[in-house]
Amino acid sequence: MREGTAPLIRREDYTAPAFWIRSVDLCFDLDPAKTLVINRMQLERNVDVPAQPLKLHGEDLSLTRVLVNGESVSFRHDDGMLVIDSLQGVPPGPFTLEIRNTCAPEKNTHLSGLYTSGGGFFTQCEAEGFRRVTYFLDRPDVMAVYTVTLRANKQAYPVLLSNGNLVEQGELDNGRHFAKWHDPFPKPSYLFALVAADLVAREQWVTTRSGKNHLLQVYVRRGDLDKTEHAMNSLIASVVWDEARFKLPLDLERFMIVAVGDFNMGAMENKGLNIFNTKYVLANPATATDADYLGIESVVGHEYFHNWTGNRITCRDWFQLSLKEGLTVFRDQEFSMDMAGSASARAVKRIDDVRTLRLSQFPEDAGPMAHPVRPDSYVEINNFYTATVYDKGAEVVRMMQALVGRDGFARGMTLYFERHDGRAVTCDDFAQAIADANPHSELAPRLGQFKRWYSQAGTPKVSARGRYDAPTRTYTLLLEQSCAPTPGQADKQPYVIPMAMGLIGRDGRSLPLQLEDEPMPPSGSFPLDRVLVLSEAREFFTFVNVDEEPVPSLLRGFSAPVTLADGLTDADLLLLLQHDTDPFNRWEAGQRLALARLLAAVRGGVELALDAPFIDAMRAVLRHPTLDASFKELVLIPPSEIYVSEQLESVDPQRVHSAREAMRLQLAQALRDDWAAAFEASQVHGGYSPDPVSVGKRGLANLALGMLCMDSMARGDTVWPGRAYQRFKDAGNMTERQGALLALVGAHSELAEPALARFYELFKNEPLVIDKWFSIQATAPESNGRVLAKVKSLMSHPDFTLKNPNRARSLIAALCMNNPAAFHRADAAGYVFWADRVLELDPTNPQLAARLARVMDRWSRLADPYRSAAREAVSRVAAKPDLSNDVREIVTRALSDA
Ligand code: BES
Ligand code: ZN
């Protein structure tokens, strides 16, 4: 059964708007309880579509007047829209529409539209929040030029910001003041923003290549200025990078970032006025970890890069969301890699991105929410800001780059801007530009087939079998692809899959890759690394002049978002772990060795007992003289419980957890001396810097300390926990402090409680650190069901509130998403807790509730008793009559997955 009221929106039903809004003049009288909005628009009928009444979006607004060309007109409300029938068939040419309405920012708990936070006013308009500010054609293909006047009490709201350039400001009576802003770039309503608050800014002038000067500003609350240096540096680096790599300059005189404590998402790319969750702005060494520093760099980059990919060229409709998000994630990933520098640091970033994809997108593609990168339908667009649209979308762009080359891709981007700058376009337009700029590439002749990546949901599976023929010295690789059905898509057609690969000899050397009938390239030698393009369901690739039976290294760098079944043996994987020149596959080999052992234990229902070859291989990595610390860390962390669970047909989360914990403990014990040596060798001295080498060392030191504490506790020895506590107390930065705290908590040391208490005392005035404090407790290792009880009691802590999204996530989502063993309880108490929280959050913040609801996507994969208890909890949520469309869409889909 489909939900009662909310309609399903379909991509194929797209029609152009009946009217264009060319310009809009907005005037705000800001008051928390009742803000007055005067909205004067210049409209024009769209003569390309049949004459229709004007229908404007509006939500949670009070309308006070409507004037057309200065005259009052009759209007009606229909299906949540404001309808003006008399405008049907108005003569072509401009007319004005003036609307007055009010809204109540302080009552806006959805954090969509205009709301208050920390005593200031902020907006969030993507995707459909502008209709909660005023009546409008709130769709991305309607682009207008905005002039915005803000009026507010000067003492309470000294800073008044909107998009574009400040054109006027001054005093008003009654202690009020005003500011007037003009944004010369036509933009869709979702990119509108305003801020009125008591803020201060870090400022920096930069000069772009054309010689123009631009003012960069990072606005935060008084007292947070000392935490803005990294965000500003990241912004400067972003400006420089986009100009260097893609010739895309900053097009604004002034570029502002504003941090706000209550924010549903990470950050938002409003034209010239990016609004950020404080989590992605504020950092100093004492309060932020290395991961936080890297997160800030990538999110600042991401939102800045949207200025071209999203704002200058935007989406025709929300089905095209990946046009801006997939492309911009690809760009922020490339930015972070270029910033990382060394080949090894780039690989670490790539591995991290692939881990994220496998952790969130692969499960999505295999579950009830599976949808194509360009979805065909939705009920609530907010539910489609997904890992598929973002992360798989970025992989699709990355594959295009692999097929046309790095320079070819840059040419494609240039053509894309030549053709579509200033317009609202589709994913087809993007792919066409990349192909047209590269007519002789592997992409151009196969573009139609390649675009199946946009239209087909599901993760393709590639199977590979190699056969070596000694007499002819040939090696034949058979590649086959398939893709399982997803909801609404039973049959899948073959994809175009770029398969980066190499062949490795038994001595570990890379072998030259000469395909059958291939002449010697001009360089005089055959490559050691190449990309095969698989486009049929089944294809053979024959290599000649192969001297010995090789081990294939396939899908190097994770060149396509697929799963690979290549039938490699342990011996093959050990060889790759030792010798592969591709760092991604080297890491992957280690993960596969670990995964095989975890799966064997879980499937067989037996205790995991690590074998000597595996332990020796891990030891060799840990002791390796030249491998980077961060790479060692990645190899030595076993695959996550979620990733292991995805490989199973029926999941008992407790068994998966026990097997993984057993693996960690055995690695801790077997490599005790090596961990101690790694810990000592990974100390970072001197001032804090978030550079890849220091980050890698701190990461490995933290992992080692956790292992050493775990091993000590198992032996009843207290030396390492004591050292961890000392390190916790003396730490010079948050990465080391949190690492030591996690080591104590993770090992169930009795020093964990005093450390947590001390941590709270030290940071009780730092909200982002208190979020960490809640999270650490919600993700503590389970023992006798105590974590859930702890989380419940923390809900009554004076610092806890469900109203702040970061805080809600730090405790509730942390438990439900990041602590499987504490969440999936045989007594169903975790699921009952989840349902209660979803139902509690839904009326105040449906977007946040819907994100939490998605925790149960994979319920049907669980083994009993978890499965039936989980279904019952989902059903209980679905049974609530006045559920938001957001949550209803998620739980309805989940229940359809029986
Ligand atoms: N445009 C989005 C923000 C957004 C998301 C608005 C959903 C409305 C609904 C922004 O560019 C974005 O993608 N932010 C990400 C972080 C980014 C680095 C992937 C976010 O907020 O999580
Ligand atoms: Zn984005």
mmCIF file of C-alpha atoms in Angstrom, residues 514-718:
data_model
loop_
_atom_site.group_PDB
_atom_site.id
_atom_site.type_symbol
_atom_site.label_atom_id
_atom_site.label_comp_id
_atom_site.label_asym_id
_atom_site.label_seq_id
_atom_site.Cartn_x
_atom_site.Cartn_y
_atom_site.Cartn_z
ATOM 1 C CA GLN A 514 50.480 -6.950 -24.117
ATOM 2 C CA LEU A 515 47.073 -7.829 -25.468
ATOM 3 C CA GLU A 516 46.755 -10.204 -28.405
ATOM 4 C CA ASP A 517 47.500 -8.539 -31.781
ATOM 5 C CA GLU A 518 48.712 -5.414 -30.085
ATOM 6 C CA PRO A 519 51.717 -3.642 -31.646
ATOM 7 C CA MET A 520 54.565 -2.297 -29.588
ATOM 8 C CA PRO A 521 53.630 1.172 -28.303
ATOM 9 C CA PRO A 522 55.855 4.139 -29.270
ATOM 10 C CA SER A 523 57.386 4.130 -25.788
ATOM 11 C CA GLY A 524 59.065 0.859 -26.680
ATOM 12 C CA SER A 525 57.609 -1.144 -23.814
ATOM 13 C CA PHE A 526 54.221 -2.460 -22.799
ATOM 14 C CA PRO A 527 52.557 -0.915 -19.761
ATOM 15 C CA LEU A 528 52.556 -2.578 -16.345
ATOM 16 C CA ASP A 529 49.167 -1.144 -15.550
ATOM 17 C CA ARG A 530 46.162 -0.635 -17.819
ATOM 18 C CA VAL A 531 42.412 -0.225 -18.037
ATOM 19 C CA LEU A 532 40.324 -2.929 -19.715
ATOM 20 C CA VAL A 533 36.843 -1.803 -20.683
ATOM 21 C CA LEU A 534 34.232 -4.471 -20.005
ATOM 22 C CA SER A 535 30.979 -3.710 -21.774
ATOM 23 C CA GLU A 536 29.491 -7.118 -22.608
ATOM 24 C CA ALA A 537 27.993 -9.593 -20.166
ATOM 25 C CA ARG A 538 31.017 -11.796 -20.876
ATOM 26 C CA GLU A 539 34.346 -10.911 -22.458
ATOM 27 C CA PHE A 540 37.748 -12.518 -22.916
ATOM 28 C CA PHE A 541 40.995 -10.582 -22.763
ATOM 29 C CA THR A 542 44.097 -12.449 -23.855
ATOM 30 C CA PHE A 543 47.572 -11.324 -22.891
ATOM 31 C CA VAL A 544 50.554 -12.622 -24.825
ATOM 32 C CA ASN A 545 54.228 -13.078 -24.036
ATOM 33 C CA VAL A 546 53.469 -13.894 -20.435
ATOM 34 C CA ASP A 547 56.442 -15.786 -19.020
ATOM 35 C CA GLU A 548 54.815 -17.405 -16.031
ATOM 36 C CA GLU A 549 51.426 -17.912 -14.462
ATOM 37 C CA PRO A 550 50.597 -14.495 -12.982
ATOM 38 C CA VAL A 551 48.394 -13.351 -10.122
ATOM 39 C CA PRO A 552 45.906 -10.820 -11.491
ATOM 40 C CA SER A 553 45.468 -7.563 -9.635
ATOM 41 C CA LEU A 554 42.032 -6.420 -10.776
ATOM 42 C CA LEU A 555 39.920 -3.352 -10.126
ATOM 43 C CA ARG A 556 42.967 -1.354 -9.106
ATOM 44 C CA GLY A 557 42.198 1.849 -7.287
ATOM 45 C CA PHE A 558 38.616 0.576 -7.170
ATOM 46 C CA SER A 559 38.132 1.694 -10.763
ATOM 47 C CA ALA A 560 34.382 0.906 -10.749
ATOM 48 C CA PRO A 561 31.740 0.636 -8.000
ATOM 49 C CA VAL A 562 31.283 -3.113 -8.302
ATOM 50 C CA THR A 563 31.929 -6.213 -6.272
ATOM 51 C CA LEU A 564 34.636 -8.484 -7.585
ATOM 52 C CA ALA A 565 34.801 -12.272 -7.418
ATOM 53 C CA ASP A 566 38.187 -13.253 -8.785
ATOM 54 C CA GLY A 567 38.677 -16.552 -7.003
ATOM 55 C CA LEU A 568 42.133 -15.634 -5.688
ATOM 56 C CA THR A 569 43.583 -18.002 -3.110
ATOM 57 C CA ASP A 570 45.122 -17.042 0.213
ATOM 58 C CA ALA A 571 48.525 -17.487 -1.363
ATOM 59 C CA ASP A 572 47.606 -15.087 -4.181
ATOM 60 C CA LEU A 573 46.288 -12.513 -1.730
ATOM 61 C CA LEU A 574 49.386 -12.798 0.440
ATOM 62 C CA LEU A 575 51.459 -12.118 -2.646
ATOM 63 C CA LEU A 576 49.392 -9.027 -3.507
ATOM 64 C CA LEU A 577 49.568 -7.787 0.070
ATOM 65 C CA GLN A 578 53.311 -8.002 -0.143
ATOM 66 C CA HIS A 579 53.992 -6.829 -3.683
ATOM 67 C CA ASP A 580 51.129 -5.106 -5.443
ATOM 68 C CA THR A 581 52.240 -1.755 -6.802
ATOM 69 C CA ASP A 582 48.668 -0.511 -6.472
ATOM 70 C CA PRO A 583 48.231 0.560 -2.839
ATOM 71 C CA PHE A 584 44.484 0.160 -3.002
ATOM 72 C CA ASN A 585 44.715 -3.490 -4.002
ATOM 73 C CA ARG A 586 47.461 -4.069 -1.534
ATOM 74 C CA TRP A 587 45.142 -2.901 1.225
ATOM 75 C CA GLU A 588 42.245 -4.797 -0.297
ATOM 76 C CA ALA A 589 44.243 -8.041 -0.255
ATOM 77 C CA GLY A 590 44.746 -7.679 3.499
ATOM 78 C CA GLN A 591 41.067 -6.939 4.021
ATOM 79 C CA ARG A 592 40.064 -9.962 1.997
ATOM 80 C CA LEU A 593 42.314 -12.234 4.014
ATOM 81 C CA ALA A 594 40.696 -10.907 7.190
ATOM 82 C CA LEU A 595 37.199 -11.081 5.734
ATOM 83 C CA ALA A 596 37.590 -14.726 4.726
ATOM 84 C CA ARG A 597 38.532 -15.607 8.288
ATOM 85 C CA LEU A 598 35.679 -13.632 9.791
ATOM 86 C CA LEU A 599 33.129 -15.154 7.427
ATOM 87 C CA ALA A 600 34.381 -18.670 8.055
ATOM 88 C CA ALA A 601 33.975 -18.203 11.798
ATOM 89 C CA VAL A 602 30.545 -16.590 11.528
ATOM 90 C CA ARG A 603 29.166 -19.047 8.980
ATOM 91 C CA GLY A 604 30.600 -22.063 10.719
ATOM 92 C CA GLY A 605 29.476 -20.916 14.147
ATOM 93 C CA VAL A 606 32.980 -21.562 15.450
ATOM 94 C CA GLU A 607 35.439 -19.544 17.496
ATOM 95 C CA LEU A 608 37.792 -17.583 15.330
ATOM 96 C CA ALA A 609 41.377 -18.766 15.595
ATOM 97 C CA LEU A 610 43.878 -16.851 13.533
ATOM 98 C CA ASP A 611 46.416 -18.854 11.550
ATOM 99 C CA ALA A 612 50.121 -18.175 11.457
ATOM 100 C CA PRO A 613 50.313 -17.073 7.788
ATOM 101 C CA PHE A 614 47.724 -14.371 8.408
ATOM 102 C CA ILE A 615 49.351 -13.182 11.608
ATOM 103 C CA ASP A 616 52.762 -13.185 9.954
ATOM 104 C CA ALA A 617 51.427 -11.133 7.062
ATOM 105 C CA MET A 618 49.923 -8.586 9.440
ATOM 106 C CA ARG A 619 53.155 -8.485 11.396
ATOM 107 C CA ALA A 620 55.111 -7.899 8.217
ATOM 108 C CA VAL A 621 52.912 -4.900 7.415
ATOM 109 C CA LEU A 622 53.172 -3.498 10.926
ATOM 110 C CA ARG A 623 56.962 -3.865 10.900
ATOM 111 C CA HIS A 624 57.430 -2.779 7.304
ATOM 112 C CA PRO A 625 60.319 -0.321 7.026
ATOM 113 C CA THR A 626 58.860 1.902 4.289
ATOM 114 C CA LEU A 627 55.069 1.710 4.407
ATOM 115 C CA ASP A 628 53.342 4.803 5.784
ATOM 116 C CA ALA A 629 51.813 4.701 9.240
ATOM 117 C CA SER A 630 48.356 5.560 7.942
ATOM 118 C CA PHE A 631 48.504 2.730 5.421
ATOM 119 C CA LYS A 632 49.564 0.291 8.138
ATOM 120 C CA GLU A 633 46.673 1.453 10.257
ATOM 121 C CA LEU A 634 44.191 0.840 7.445
ATOM 122 C CA VAL A 635 45.516 -2.665 6.797
ATOM 123 C CA LEU A 636 45.444 -3.626 10.460
ATOM 124 C CA ILE A 637 41.847 -2.561 11.074
ATOM 125 C CA PRO A 638 39.639 -5.544 10.198
ATOM 126 C CA PRO A 639 36.643 -4.983 7.886
ATOM 127 C CA SER A 640 33.767 -3.349 9.743
ATOM 128 C CA GLU A 641 30.869 -5.323 11.166
ATOM 129 C CA ILE A 642 28.565 -3.731 8.617
ATOM 130 C CA TYR A 643 30.775 -4.758 5.704
ATOM 131 C CA VAL A 644 31.086 -8.308 7.036
ATOM 132 C CA SER A 645 27.307 -8.474 7.548
ATOM 133 C CA GLU A 646 26.677 -7.415 3.954
ATOM 134 C CA GLN A 647 28.468 -10.560 2.758
ATOM 135 C CA LEU A 648 26.092 -12.812 4.703
ATOM 136 C CA GLU A 649 22.725 -14.114 3.602
ATOM 137 C CA SER A 650 21.364 -14.092 7.136
ATOM 138 C CA VAL A 651 22.974 -11.905 9.756
ATOM 139 C CA ASP A 652 23.393 -12.560 13.433
ATOM 140 C CA PRO A 653 24.960 -9.235 14.497
ATOM 141 C CA GLN A 654 26.161 -10.691 17.799
ATOM 142 C CA ARG A 655 28.114 -13.413 16.052
ATOM 143 C CA VAL A 656 29.654 -10.945 13.631
ATOM 144 C CA HIS A 657 30.652 -8.768 16.553
ATOM 145 C CA SER A 658 32.198 -11.641 18.527
ATOM 146 C CA ALA A 659 34.188 -12.837 15.547
ATOM 147 C CA ARG A 660 35.563 -9.382 14.840
ATOM 148 C CA GLU A 661 36.370 -8.760 18.502
ATOM 149 C CA ALA A 662 38.134 -12.121 18.653
ATOM 150 C CA MET A 663 40.182 -11.140 15.629
ATOM 151 C CA ARG A 664 41.162 -7.848 17.243
ATOM 152 C CA LEU A 665 42.107 -9.506 20.520
ATOM 153 C CA GLN A 666 44.192 -12.163 18.790
ATOM 154 C CA LEU A 667 45.968 -9.522 16.727
ATOM 155 C CA ALA A 668 46.547 -7.584 19.944
ATOM 156 C CA GLN A 669 48.058 -10.629 21.629
ATOM 157 C CA ALA A 670 50.017 -12.113 18.771
ATOM 158 C CA LEU A 671 51.602 -8.802 17.777
ATOM 159 C CA ARG A 672 52.071 -7.420 21.302
ATOM 160 C CA ASP A 673 55.718 -6.459 20.910
ATOM 161 C CA ASP A 674 55.153 -5.091 17.440
ATOM 162 C CA TRP A 675 52.299 -2.910 18.668
ATOM 163 C CA ALA A 676 54.549 -1.569 21.410
ATOM 164 C CA ALA A 677 57.270 -0.846 18.872
ATOM 165 C CA ALA A 678 54.781 0.786 16.496
ATOM 166 C CA PHE A 679 53.450 2.909 19.336
ATOM 167 C CA GLU A 680 56.901 4.165 20.217
ATOM 168 C CA ALA A 681 57.875 4.739 16.599
ATOM 169 C CA SER A 682 54.700 6.703 15.884
ATOM 170 C CA GLN A 683 55.079 9.486 18.406
ATOM 171 C CA VAL A 684 54.696 12.964 16.961
ATOM 172 C CA HIS A 685 56.654 15.727 18.604
ATOM 173 C CA GLY A 686 56.361 19.475 18.332
ATOM 174 C CA GLY A 687 53.354 21.618 17.515
ATOM 175 C CA TYR A 688 50.157 20.203 16.102
ATOM 176 C CA SER A 689 49.794 19.965 12.349
ATOM 177 C CA PRO A 690 47.160 17.978 10.446
ATOM 178 C CA ASP A 691 49.562 16.938 7.663
ATOM 179 C CA PRO A 692 49.258 13.372 6.302
ATOM 180 C CA VAL A 693 52.439 12.106 7.946
ATOM 181 C CA SER A 694 51.538 13.352 11.430
ATOM 182 C CA VAL A 695 47.933 12.252 10.994
ATOM 183 C CA GLY A 696 49.120 8.790 9.994
ATOM 184 C CA LYS A 697 51.418 8.493 12.977
ATOM 185 C CA ARG A 698 48.792 9.612 15.452
ATOM 186 C CA GLY A 699 46.308 7.190 13.911
ATOM 187 C CA LEU A 700 48.663 4.237 14.163
ATOM 188 C CA ALA A 701 49.719 5.221 17.683
ATOM 189 C CA ASN A 702 46.075 5.337 18.745
ATOM 190 C CA LEU A 703 45.349 1.957 17.173
ATOM 191 C CA ALA A 704 48.422 0.472 18.830
ATOM 192 C CA LEU A 705 47.487 1.922 22.205
ATOM 193 C CA GLY A 706 44.004 0.420 21.921
ATOM 194 C CA MET A 707 45.473 -2.969 21.075
ATOM 195 C CA LEU A 708 48.001 -2.793 23.908
ATOM 196 C CA CYS A 709 45.303 -1.901 26.426
ATOM 197 C CA MET A 710 43.086 -4.712 25.196
ATOM 198 C CA ASP A 711 45.921 -7.199 25.506
ATOM 199 C CA SER A 712 46.877 -5.889 28.972
ATOM 200 C CA MET A 713 43.346 -6.220 30.278
ATOM 201 C CA ALA A 714 43.105 -9.776 28.973
ATOM 202 C CA ARG A 715 46.265 -10.571 30.915
ATOM 203 C CA GLY A 716 45.259 -8.705 34.046
ATOM 204 C CA ASP A 717 48.176 -6.342 33.568
ATOM 205 C CA THR A 718 47.652 -2.641 34.201
#
